[in-house]
Amino acid sequence: MTFSIHGLAVARGIAIGRAVLVASSRVDVAHYFIKPDQVASEIERLRKARDEVVDELQRLQKDMPKDAPHELVALLDVHLMLLQDVELTSGVRLWIEERLYNAEWALTSQLEIIARQFDEMEDPYLRERKADMEQVAERVLHCLKGTSSLVTQAKRPARPQQELQLGDTMDVPLVLVAHDLSPADMLQFKQSVFAGFVTDVGGKTSHTAIVARSLDIPAVVGARSASQLVKQDDWVIIDGDAGVVIVDPSPIILADYGFKQRQGDLERERLARLRHTPAITLDGQKIELLANIEMPEDTEAAINAGAVGVGLFRSEFLFMGRQGNLPGEDEQYEAYRRAVDGMNGLPVTIRTVDVGADKPLDEARHDAAHLNPALGLRAIRWSLADPSMFLTQLRAILRAAAHGKVNLLIPMLAHGSEIRQTIALIDQARQDLDRRGVAYGPVHLGAMIEIPAAALSLRLFLKYFDFLSIGTNDLIQYTLAIDRADESVAHLYDPLHPAVLRLVADTIAECVRQGKGVSVCGEMAGDVTMTRLLLGLGLRSFSMHPSQVLSIKHQVLRSDTAKLALWAQEVLASDEPATLMPATR
Ligand code: PEP
Ligand code: MG
């Protein structure tokens, strides 16, 4: 029966496909398709892994001391029995044979189905056996690691939507449904097989949502219990524009969304024609449209979108998911240099590492011990707490600056003392390189304005920095005391709150007055409903995901900044700015 789930719209477009449920703890399991002629060897790989676990458990059983607790002996028996469980083994085979899933993916898919059956059991003893099943599967996954046939990884081409039929099992797009995905998990899916994402948790500007947007595929976050309500293999429509997930759609609904999807494709094609058009307003103002990237390879998307530079390289993604082995100077230098080379002489703004809060380095280091991670050791605070790590990054960035135009951007500053320490460390990084005789280049130095205290101390900031970049995602979070990653307060996360607009407007105005560069690199810059207001407030530089550049250019080309300036002042003076905002198309 058709039903819908409401969440937050984070990445545009419509995706229609079958649900793949992934437990958050298992997103790092490889997901890829095998070729039909590899089915037998994949099943063999799985059999070997299972036999290995059986051997291991039997050995454990044999070596068990005579006086071992009875429960432990019984537990090993249960585990051995579960390994032979027909539902598990035959189910996993089916995913491999019929869907061409790799063994790990097949195992976790079947595990999701069995886990649900356990959850529904009345008997508490049997319900608890779910944990045993998971432990057994974990052991098999462990044995599969290292024997993966990832080399054969193939992205399965999605069949055109109009050919979709309910009941099809092969060659249909897949959509990922999970309780939660960390930003690093999302990044793993960059080259993935999934046509869309749904998560139970997350706010509109949570980093998970931001990465989903950068993937440019439809996504809904904050869909509460979606991962409970959607079953493995259900047909699902993700409406990334409305923030709605429709489960088990009727053929009429399916046809309706298929139509919307094609409309969206046409709209994209129309926008693609603007790629080489300069972003100039009707009254002749030149507007700089820059790209936000997470990885050096993203520069390709930036160039393809017609961005005139990178306004924000979120360098922290180089640091994530590495079990604490942070990248060294040379590795970072190579990565920054690849970004600089990728932009062919256009400027690249590299932001120093901003981990913490909803961007843990990896799951193990997710510091739940801090009561308020968003107010804790994050971004520049984290860097200043570990000067040798920070110096490594600064040297790598300065070295990359020898190969092209590089701006160095510092996140989350609030205090004069932090500014001075940062500048001293940049000087020290230069001296280190001088001493080693290593080449480096000049950088423009910028600060992010993302804490209200910073927006209220502009004179201090402009004394030290060449340019400012307004991080509206955090500026809104900290001005309104709304956790940007918490869907339960997402309705209060308001870019049009008069206080937020005042801080943004004053920052732009003060930079313009002092002849310093200013841009917005938070999600507000890529929001078409905000473009005219920001232009009216005097903003001339916007940095956003590559996928949003053309839509924003479309707005710019139709805008007259002289007229917008008068209206923007009215919006700024209003107690209810939202009531003065026109609908944008
Ligand atoms: C911001 O806060 O607006 C910003 C661009 O930084 P991030 O989203 O990475 O915190
Ligand atoms: Mg920020």
CSV table of C-alpha atoms and ligand atoms in Angstrom, one decimal, residues 207 210 312 314 316 351 354 359 378 448 450 471-474 484 521-522, ligand 1:
chain,number,residue,atom,x,y,z
A,207,HIS,CA,27.3,18.0,6.6
A,210,ILE,CA,25.8,19.1,2.2
A,312,LEU,CA,35.6,26.8,-0.5
A,314,ARG,CA,36.5,21.8,2.7
A,316,GLU,CA,38.7,18.2,6.3
A,351,ARG,CA,40.0,26.2,4.1
A,354,ASP,CA,37.2,22.0,10.1
A,359,LYS,CA,32.1,16.0,11.0
A,378,ARG,CA,36.0,22.3,16.4
A,448,MET,CA,35.2,32.8,7.8
A,450,GLU,CA,30.3,32.0,11.1
A,471,GLY,CA,29.6,30.7,6.5
A,472,THR,CA,25.9,31.1,6.8
A,473,ASN,CA,25.3,27.4,7.8
A,474,ASP,CA,27.1,28.0,11.1
A,484,ARG,CA,22.0,22.4,12.2
A,521,CYS,CA,30.0,30.2,1.0
A,522,GLY,CA,27.3,28.7,3.1
B,1,PEP,C1,29.3,27.3,6.8
B,1,PEP,O1,29.3,27.2,8.0
B,1,PEP,O2,28.4,28.0,6.2
B,1,PEP,C2,30.3,26.7,6.0
B,1,PEP,C3,30.4,27.0,4.7
B,1,PEP,O3,31.1,25.8,6.6
B,1,PEP,P1,30.6,24.3,6.9
B,1,PEP,O4,29.3,24.1,6.2
B,1,PEP,O5,31.6,23.4,6.3
B,1,PEP,O6,30.6,24.3,8.4
